[in-house]
Amino acid sequence: MASPPSIDSRAAVAPLAALAARYDDRRPDRWAQVPEPLDAAIAQDVELAEAGRVARAPLVTELARRFEFPARYLDAILLVPRERFVLPEDVAASADDTPLPLDRAGHATVSAPHAYLLTYSLLGLAPGDHVLELGTGTGYGAALARRILGPTGHVTSIEIDPALHARAARLLGARPDRRGDDEALASSSAGPSDEGASVALLCGDGRSLAERALARGRTPFSERPWKVAVTYALTEPPAALEERLADGGVLVAPVGAWEGHQELMRVERRQGALLREVHGAVRYVAERGQP
């Protein structure tokens, strides 16, 4: 693991908060779509990138204290610039271990960093794996997964909101790709790079597109089974997705009828049987319907 400097958390966050002020008042409406030039300015701000990394160092230390995450997972938290994936007005809070909103109605968030790592640890993500993510948001979870999986891995991520899909594609460096699922409203992709695994982004209904991907069995890139991460709460276990898991495939999803009663569920197909586990209470935004 890359060793974060030992630094008081308040002192670590102060430079990030100061530099974030550059982007606080760029837009009259914080809930409007983020313009491409503003995303580019944040991405090219070298001082902000370094301040963000320093601000995340205490978070990495705290996650290492609270959980037994692999070093590779903690490296991803340190190295992936979360400040690029939140709304510009929330850059100052991007090193906090809390979810941050992406729309006025609360339909979408960038989840807390630890929430992604909990899901990835239950999936057993390792270099070379292939991940199917339902709920791209702005792409922060996909960016973390790319780092964890490395250049031999692959991430396919599905987002129902066209505006979020477009921003995620921009932030992840993905270009339009006609080879995506023909049921998707849009698709884009990026090959393996210094950021890690290749990524394919699809816009459309998560369940429908995920069922089609899983129905093909093993991933189109290798003989490895899909590992499926659902990033929003389902009211009941996703039977259609579970039935399509190949042997060795794993699915992790928050399940619960309402926000205060959700549990993180893990399902694995092993020698033909589905094995189910429940891993504690969680709180996620609800699943959204067809666009």
Steps between C-alpha positions, in 0.01 A plus 500: 500500500617853427579647841291811575681762704421516870308823539221642714173463312395862546835625380486258208160622380568873538688546168229308313230720650692814408561393140142376462385860536620552142200297383233589756322773305560407137134404445174677593326162551699224669256239365548593135714277278871555561646659187794324338739800538440501877575128529812559292614786723465285811682209334787725393540671838827348621487677838148371562600144405786500751283658770237233438754220534634646825145546631419134429803370691326514842197329343722215382649470848152491655374239255805285572420528872130415466509232232728228369506621142783386273777752445404521132153628597642767730743607228203558272335731755821700530575520129159548337418875509151498651486879467448456125195276542289714735317822419742796482330656802586189706872479421586612855311197640640249251747349750224430755373145543143605423269476197465821297189588294496523123146630444236714667258212557752271671471229235877474456808539720870433501500241777733518800845356415471220757173383341673420171775310676250297703331390179831426329626298795181289499546447127862405566625734228854422390723591205367361174136471613204623296239717671146581396379811686138612511491874571801684358415843639791721403739203481679515836428136581612393153820703544575324830427160346730575204787567741434183695464277195806626315559494124391137456159563658183651360206709628162526330277758668136589429330834577135585439544881501634625165656812654688298762607248237641780285691654790636163612623429147678836499658451841612145420641593161253274315410564137176413317504133400245350261596150610302541824171321564248596231232545768706772669408865440871578472830323557865597535824330589864549594784251478740403779729782607702640789164532676459121485240277334310557180149637546174485305214735591139437401202732541165335562303286743742324732308178548421448134853567376657302785275200432611504136866513600465217751296287260811471284667311786868575542625847415581572135856586602605182684375179654449670834140535624349841558515653847193720532481815717164673543542854631137581579244334725268233364167433668553124473778262393562520122394147408551546124858615551576225751373230265733624227817482710754260353678256731741703713304818436417729793241776547493757781201733540325704770149363545212647699148632458589846633809702582510426872480123450764398249757221527802424285439164335758273337407218260748257345443215259713205603474160330158597367351609834431859611652580840359805679644711781392822672765746612341764720292814470574759232333807348493560125284702260212306346496336159366718220264392225533526124617843374 
